[in-house]
Amino acid sequence: MTRLIVADTVAQVRECVKAWKKEGLTVGLVPTMGYLHEGHASLVQKAREECDKVIASVFVNPTQFGPNEDLEAYPRDFERDCALLEACGADAVFHPVPSEMYAGDFSTWVDMQGLTAGLCGKTRPTHFRGVCTVVSKLFNIVTPDRAYFGQKDAQQLAVIRRMVRDLNIDVQVVGCPIVREEDGLAKSSRNTYLSATERQAALVLSRAVAQGRTLACEGEKDAARIVAEMRRVIEAEPMARIDYVEAVDADTIEPVERLSRDTLFAMAVYIGKTRLIDNFIVRTTEA
Ligand code: AMP
């Protein structure tokens, strides 16, 4: 096993990547906020298969959190993250402090319209501005050939793909499937917030996904019917409070009435104070 290179500064990353590129090696980037689990590991493994060198970033990006969100409470364990990254075969990790990424007078933003207005963007109006800004900074710092993102954050994946297209960023965006716990709950760093009873209640999300997927597989084409059935499943759980359950076009995030293109069924649900997301895509084209 090669030893993981830990880079705290932009200059260290640049030096490292420059040496790799000089040897003609391809570079895969896996951006994360740390507190890594098997979902993140699956991205690193995919990058490992497709790229000569793999660099992950572990950075709890302050600009994607709203004023009343969980920035301070967000779980962190960098030592454990490094052990997991090394075990998955990552070559390097970029772990900057916030001031390395944001100078005191930082004033340039990547602010997307349209795709960011609905779903999570409705409840978290500045979230995707923070995501787009930090991801474009990471792309500029690392200059990866490929970058790996989870389908778990389906709107984020669509937003990154659009940003790369709109800004002609020279990177191939690779989407990776959702990794779940054995009982179906989508793996998330935020699952650590859940008490034992909340953890049980949280299963309504994956149950709603399963129910929605079954209806779609049976041939239901009316998106509102599928959404209504998913809502019914979630509303049966007293600890669950729906933020949204919606059917949208998987690329444009525009609302869908009938399933004719790739349709994303996405939800955000509060279990107690914890906001969890889950989704599935009904594909009408080859994945
Ligand atoms: P985060 O650390 O939550 O910002 O996530 C970093 C990356 O890992 C994002 O591209 C996420 O979509 C992806 N990811 C998080 N959880 C999962 C999961 N359960 N399955 C697959 N990818 C995931």
GROMACS .gro file of C-alpha atoms and ligand atoms in nm:
model
  310
    1MET     CA    1   0.000   0.000   0.000
    2THR     CA    2   0.143   0.342  -0.093
    3ARG     CA    3   0.153   0.599   0.183
    4LEU     CA    4  -0.117   0.865   0.162
    5ILE     CA    5   0.017   1.212   0.084
    6VAL     CA    6  -0.151   1.472   0.305
    7ALA     CA    7  -0.156   1.819   0.147
    8ASP     CA    8  -0.282   2.112   0.354
    9THR     CA    9  -0.208   2.386   0.105
   10VAL     CA   10  -0.295   2.467  -0.254
   11ALA     CA   11   0.078   2.490  -0.333
   12GLN     CA   12   0.140   2.134  -0.206
   13VAL     CA   13  -0.144   1.995  -0.420
   14ARG     CA   14  -0.020   2.178  -0.727
   15GLU     CA   15   0.333   2.045  -0.676
   16CYS     CA   16   0.206   1.691  -0.632
   17VAL     CA   17  -0.023   1.699  -0.937
   18LYS     CA   18   0.247   1.866  -1.147
   19ALA     CA   19   0.485   1.577  -1.074
   20TRP     CA   20   0.215   1.322  -1.168
   21LYS     CA   21   0.130   1.500  -1.491
   22LYS     CA   22   0.498   1.525  -1.582
   23GLU     CA   23   0.500   1.145  -1.578
   24GLY     CA   24   0.194   1.144  -1.804
   25LEU     CA   25  -0.036   1.005  -1.534
   26THR     CA   26  -0.413   1.071  -1.523
   27VAL     CA   27  -0.567   1.218  -1.209
   28GLY     CA   28  -0.905   1.147  -1.049
   29LEU     CA   29  -1.056   1.382  -0.789
   30VAL     CA   30  -1.308   1.283  -0.522
   31PRO     CA   31  -1.442   1.592  -0.342
   32THR     CA   32  -1.584   1.523   0.006
   33MET     CA   33  -1.664   1.692   0.334
   34GLY     CA   34  -1.503   1.409   0.530
   35TYR     CA   35  -1.636   1.176   0.798
   36LEU     CA   36  -1.604   0.920   0.526
   37HIS     CA   37  -1.812   0.605   0.482
   38GLU     CA   38  -1.858   0.334   0.219
   39GLY     CA   39  -2.041   0.579  -0.010
   40HIS     CA   40  -1.728   0.793  -0.033
   41ALA     CA   41  -1.516   0.477  -0.055
   42SER     CA   42  -1.711   0.364  -0.364
   43LEU     CA   43  -1.618   0.692  -0.537
   44VAL     CA   44  -1.250   0.647  -0.449
   45GLN     CA   45  -1.258   0.287  -0.571
   46LYS     CA   46  -1.418   0.389  -0.901
   47ALA     CA   47  -1.153   0.661  -0.941
   48ARG     CA   48  -0.886   0.401  -0.857
   49GLU     CA   49  -1.012   0.181  -1.142
   50GLU     CA   50  -1.017   0.462  -1.397
   51CYS     CA   51  -0.724   0.689  -1.309
   52ASP     CA   52  -0.350   0.648  -1.244
   53LYS     CA   53  -0.360   0.874  -0.940
   54VAL     CA   54  -0.646   0.950  -0.701
   55ILE     CA   55  -0.677   1.255  -0.481
   56ALA     CA   56  -0.965   1.313  -0.241
   57SER     CA   57  -1.045   1.642  -0.077
   58VAL     CA   58  -1.172   1.658   0.280
   59PHE     CA   59  -1.310   2.005   0.341
   60VAL     CA   60  -1.623   2.107   0.532
   61ASN     CA   61  -1.702   2.393   0.299
   62PRO     CA   62  -1.848   2.680   0.504
   63THR     CA   63  -2.000   2.860   0.204
   64GLN     CA   64  -2.246   2.579   0.129
   65PHE     CA   65  -2.402   2.597   0.475
   66GLY     CA   66  -2.682   2.842   0.550
   67PRO     CA   67  -2.678   3.060   0.865
   68ASN     CA   68  -2.894   2.818   1.066
   69GLU     CA   69  -2.741   2.497   0.937
   70ASP     CA   70  -2.501   2.246   1.094
   71LEU     CA   71  -2.156   2.382   0.995
   72GLU     CA   72  -2.014   2.372   1.349
   73ALA     CA   73  -2.180   2.042   1.438
   74TYR     CA   74  -2.085   1.868   1.112
   75PRO     CA   75  -1.894   1.549   1.212
   76ARG     CA   76  -1.519   1.545   1.158
   77ASP     CA   77  -1.255   1.273   1.207
   78PHE     CA   78  -0.961   1.337   0.979
   79GLU     CA   79  -0.744   1.054   1.113
   80ARG     CA   80  -1.013   0.799   1.044
   81ASP     CA   81  -1.071   0.956   0.699
   82CYS     CA   82  -0.701   0.915   0.616
   83ALA     CA   83  -0.709   0.549   0.721
   84LEU     CA   84  -1.012   0.484   0.500
   85LEU     CA   85  -0.861   0.670   0.205
   86GLU     CA   86  -0.536   0.478   0.236
   87ALA     CA   87  -0.725   0.147   0.257
   88CYS     CA   88  -0.919   0.237  -0.061
   89GLY     CA   89  -0.597   0.313  -0.244
   90ALA     CA   90  -0.614   0.693  -0.264
   91ASP     CA   91  -0.275   0.852  -0.332
   92ALA     CA   92  -0.334   1.190  -0.172
   93VAL     CA   93  -0.578   1.394   0.032
   94PHE     CA   94  -0.623   1.771   0.020
   95HIS     CA   95  -0.727   1.896   0.363
   96PRO     CA   96  -0.717   2.275   0.370
   97VAL     CA   97  -0.823   2.502   0.655
   98PRO     CA   98  -1.102   2.744   0.551
   99SER     CA   99  -0.860   3.040   0.520
  100GLU     CA  100  -0.656   2.845   0.262
  101MET     CA  101  -0.968   2.831   0.042
  102TYR     CA  102  -1.128   3.166   0.130
  103ALA     CA  103  -0.917   3.478   0.178
  104GLY     CA  104  -1.068   3.734   0.415
  105ASP     CA  105  -1.171   3.949   0.118
  106PHE     CA  106  -1.291   3.658  -0.099
  107SER     CA  107  -1.545   3.798  -0.343
  108THR     CA  108  -1.589   3.575  -0.650
  109TRP     CA  109  -1.875   3.328  -0.679
  110VAL     CA  110  -2.002   3.071  -0.927
  111ASP     CA  111  -2.374   3.128  -0.905
  112MET     CA  112  -2.599   2.910  -1.123
  113GLN     CA  113  -2.957   2.996  -1.216
  114GLY     CA  114  -3.241   2.755  -1.295
  115LEU     CA  115  -3.124   2.412  -1.187
  116THR     CA  116  -3.048   2.538  -0.837
  117ALA     CA  117  -3.387   2.701  -0.775
  118GLY     CA  118  -3.591   2.389  -0.695
  119LEU     CA  119  -3.556   2.086  -0.465
  120CYS     CA  120  -3.276   2.148  -0.210
  121GLY     CA  121  -3.219   2.499  -0.349
  122LYS     CA  122  -3.562   2.607  -0.227
  123THR     CA  123  -3.486   2.531   0.138
  124ARG     CA  124  -3.114   2.606   0.104
  125PRO     CA  125  -3.101   2.916  -0.120
  126THR     CA  126  -2.723   2.976  -0.101
  127HIS     CA  127  -2.619   2.610  -0.089
  128PHE     CA  128  -2.542   2.552  -0.458
  129ARG     CA  129  -2.355   2.881  -0.492
  130GLY     CA  130  -2.121   2.747  -0.222
  131VAL     CA  131  -2.099   2.404  -0.388
  132CYS     CA  132  -2.031   2.543  -0.738
  133THR     CA  133  -1.773   2.786  -0.605
  134VAL     CA  134  -1.580   2.532  -0.400
  135VAL     CA  135  -1.595   2.262  -0.669
  136SER     CA  136  -1.472   2.499  -0.938
  137LYS     CA  137  -1.189   2.604  -0.703
  138LEU     CA  138  -1.103   2.236  -0.648
  139PHE     CA  139  -1.108   2.180  -1.025
  140ASN     CA  140  -0.869   2.474  -1.071
  141ILE     CA  141  -0.640   2.357  -0.791
  142VAL     CA  142  -0.623   1.988  -0.883
  143THR     CA  143  -0.692   2.006  -1.262
  144PRO     CA  144  -0.822   1.646  -1.257
  145ASP     CA  145  -0.896   1.443  -1.569
  146ARG     CA  146  -1.203   1.296  -1.398
  147ALA     CA  147  -1.407   1.392  -1.092
  148TYR     CA  148  -1.636   1.157  -0.903
  149PHE     CA  149  -1.971   1.249  -0.745
  150GLY     CA  150  -2.246   1.040  -0.586
  151GLN     CA  151  -2.598   1.002  -0.725
  152LYS     CA  152  -2.701   1.034  -0.358
  153ASP     CA  153  -2.678   1.413  -0.415
  154ALA     CA  154  -2.861   1.396  -0.747
  155GLN     CA  155  -2.930   1.768  -0.783
  156GLN     CA  156  -2.565   1.843  -0.701
  157LEU     CA  157  -2.452   1.600  -0.972
  158ALA     CA  158  -2.681   1.767  -1.231
  159VAL     CA  159  -2.558   2.111  -1.119
  160ILE     CA  160  -2.189   2.011  -1.148
  161ARG     CA  161  -2.245   1.860  -1.492
  162ARG     CA  162  -2.414   2.183  -1.605
  163MET     CA  163  -2.139   2.399  -1.454
  164VAL     CA  164  -1.869   2.198  -1.632
  165ARG     CA  165  -2.059   2.232  -1.960
  166ASP     CA  166  -2.139   2.602  -1.919
  167LEU     CA  167  -1.788   2.705  -1.811
  168ASN     CA  168  -1.602   2.466  -2.046
  169ILE     CA  169  -1.414   2.306  -1.761
  170ASP     CA  170  -1.188   2.033  -1.894
  171VAL     CA  171  -1.294   1.749  -1.664
  172GLN     CA  172  -1.505   1.439  -1.708
  173VAL     CA  173  -1.774   1.419  -1.439
  174VAL     CA  174  -1.846   1.061  -1.329
  175GLY     CA  175  -2.168   0.984  -1.137
  176CYS     CA  176  -2.165   0.686  -0.898
  177PRO     CA  177  -2.463   0.490  -0.756
  178ILE     CA  178  -2.603   0.538  -0.405
  179VAL     CA  179  -2.445   0.311  -0.142
  180ARG     CA  180  -2.692   0.200   0.126
  181GLU     CA  181  -2.685   0.039   0.467
  182GLU     CA  182  -2.805  -0.321   0.474
  183ASP     CA  183  -3.154  -0.210   0.577
  184GLY     CA  184  -3.176   0.040   0.290
  185LEU     CA  185  -3.088   0.374   0.452
  186ALA     CA  186  -2.863   0.573   0.218
  187LYS     CA  187  -2.522   0.614   0.380
  188SER     CA  188  -2.458   0.970   0.494
  189SER     CA  189  -2.222   1.146   0.734
  190ARG     CA  190  -2.536   1.307   0.880
  191ASN     CA  191  -2.678   0.966   0.985
  192THR     CA  192  -2.459   1.001   1.298
  193TYR     CA  193  -2.701   1.272   1.419
  194LEU     CA  194  -2.983   1.017   1.448
  195SER     CA  195  -3.087   0.864   1.780
  196ALA     CA  196  -3.171   0.492   1.779
  197THR     CA  197  -3.544   0.560   1.732
  198GLU     CA  198  -3.478   0.823   1.466
  199ARG     CA  199  -3.249   0.577   1.287
  200GLN     CA  200  -3.543   0.336   1.262
  201ALA     CA  201  -3.781   0.613   1.154
  202ALA     CA  202  -3.531   0.719   0.884
  203LEU     CA  203  -3.607   0.398   0.696
  204VAL     CA  204  -3.918   0.568   0.554
  205LEU     CA  205  -3.696   0.739   0.298
  206SER     CA  206  -3.568   0.416   0.143
  207ARG     CA  207  -3.913   0.260   0.181
  208ALA     CA  208  -4.059   0.549  -0.018
  209VAL     CA  209  -3.787   0.502  -0.280
  210ALA     CA  210  -3.867   0.130  -0.305
  211GLN     CA  211  -4.240   0.198  -0.331
  212GLY     CA  212  -4.194   0.466  -0.597
  213ARG     CA  213  -3.957   0.249  -0.796
  214THR     CA  214  -4.199  -0.044  -0.786
  215LEU     CA  215  -4.482   0.170  -0.924
  216ALA     CA  216  -4.259   0.303  -1.201
  217CYS     CA  217  -4.142  -0.052  -1.286
  218GLU     CA  218  -4.505  -0.162  -1.304
  219GLY     CA  219  -4.553   0.098  -1.576
  220GLU     CA  220  -4.707   0.395  -1.393
  221LYS     CA  221  -4.635   0.700  -1.606
  222ASP     CA  222  -4.814   0.964  -1.399
  223ALA     CA  223  -4.539   1.127  -1.189
  224ALA     CA  224  -4.788   1.285  -0.945
  225ARG     CA  225  -4.933   0.942  -0.861
  226ILE     CA  226  -4.590   0.805  -0.780
  227VAL     CA  227  -4.505   1.113  -0.570
  228ALA     CA  228  -4.839   1.085  -0.385
  229GLU     CA  229  -4.770   0.722  -0.301
  230MET     CA  230  -4.418   0.809  -0.178
  231ARG     CA  231  -4.560   1.088   0.039
  232ARG     CA  232  -4.816   0.845   0.184
  233VAL     CA  233  -4.535   0.609   0.290
  234ILE     CA  234  -4.340   0.893   0.455
  235GLU     CA  235  -4.642   1.052   0.624
  236ALA     CA  236  -4.719   0.720   0.796
  237GLU     CA  237  -4.407   0.779   1.009
  238PRO     CA  238  -4.484   1.029   1.290
  239MET     CA  239  -4.117   1.133   1.331
  240ALA     CA  240  -4.086   1.230   0.964
  241ARG     CA  241  -4.157   1.577   0.827
  242ILE     CA  242  -4.142   1.620   0.450
  243ASP     CA  243  -3.939   1.909   0.307
  244TYR     CA  244  -4.012   1.801  -0.049
  245VAL     CA  245  -4.090   1.495  -0.261
  246GLU     CA  246  -4.077   1.578  -0.631
  247ALA     CA  247  -4.045   1.434  -0.978
  248VAL     CA  248  -3.812   1.631  -1.205
  249ASP     CA  249  -3.614   1.586  -1.523
  250ALA     CA  250  -3.282   1.433  -1.414
  251ASP     CA  251  -3.075   1.677  -1.623
  252THR     CA  252  -3.269   2.003  -1.609
  253ILE     CA  253  -3.437   1.960  -1.267
  254GLU     CA  254  -3.759   2.092  -1.430
  255PRO     CA  255  -4.084   1.942  -1.293
  256VAL     CA  256  -4.211   1.635  -1.479
  257GLU     CA  257  -4.576   1.533  -1.520
  258ARG     CA  258  -4.544   1.217  -1.728
  259LEU     CA  259  -4.242   0.988  -1.734
  260SER     CA  260  -4.098   1.026  -2.082
  261ARG     CA  261  -3.737   1.130  -2.017
  262ASP     CA  262  -3.498   1.024  -1.737
  263THR     CA  263  -3.697   1.124  -1.433
  264LEU     CA  264  -3.550   1.192  -1.091
  265PHE     CA  265  -3.773   1.127  -0.792
  266ALA     CA  266  -3.604   1.319  -0.512
  267MET     CA  267  -3.693   1.388  -0.152
  268ALA     CA  268  -3.569   1.567   0.156
  269VAL     CA  269  -3.723   1.463   0.486
  270TYR     CA  270  -3.658   1.582   0.838
  271ILE     CA  271  -3.628   1.305   1.095
  272GLY     CA  272  -3.633   1.504   1.415
  273LYS     CA  273  -3.385   1.786   1.347
  274THR     CA  274  -3.185   1.591   1.089
  275ARG     CA  275  -3.256   1.659   0.723
  276LEU     CA  276  -3.197   1.351   0.508
  277ILE     CA  277  -3.214   1.313   0.130
  278ASP     CA  278  -3.272   1.016  -0.098
  279ASN     CA  279  -3.376   0.959  -0.459
  280PHE     CA  280  -3.403   0.726  -0.754
  281ILE     CA  281  -3.401   0.775  -1.128
  282VAL     CA  282  -3.637   0.610  -1.374
  283ARG     CA  283  -3.430   0.585  -1.688
  284THR     CA  284  -3.584   0.601  -2.031
  285THR     CA  285  -3.240   0.620  -2.197
  286GLU     CA  286  -2.936   0.399  -2.149
  287ALA     CA  287  -2.748   0.493  -1.828
  288AMP     P1  288  -2.025   1.469   0.119
  288AMP     O1  289  -1.901   1.435   0.198
  288AMP     O2  290  -2.152   1.432   0.187
  288AMP     O3  291  -2.022   1.609   0.064
  288AMP     O4  292  -2.020   1.375  -0.009
  288AMP     C1  293  -1.909   1.371  -0.092
  288AMP     C2  294  -1.943   1.290  -0.216
  288AMP     O5  295  -1.978   1.157  -0.176
  288AMP     C3  296  -2.061   1.346  -0.293
  288AMP     O6  297  -2.036   1.335  -0.432
  288AMP     C4  298  -2.175   1.258  -0.249
  288AMP     O7  299  -2.278   1.248  -0.344
  288AMP     C5  300  -2.104   1.125  -0.233
  288AMP     N1  301  -2.181   1.038  -0.143
  288AMP     C6  302  -2.224   1.067  -0.019
  288AMP     N2  303  -2.298   0.965   0.031
  288AMP     C7  304  -2.303   0.871  -0.066
  288AMP     C8  305  -2.365   0.743  -0.077
  288AMP     N3  306  -2.438   0.692   0.021
  288AMP     N4  307  -2.348   0.674  -0.193
  288AMP     C9  308  -2.275   0.727  -0.294
  288AMP     N5  309  -2.214   0.846  -0.291
  288AMP    C10  310  -2.227   0.918  -0.178
   0.00000   0.00000   0.00000
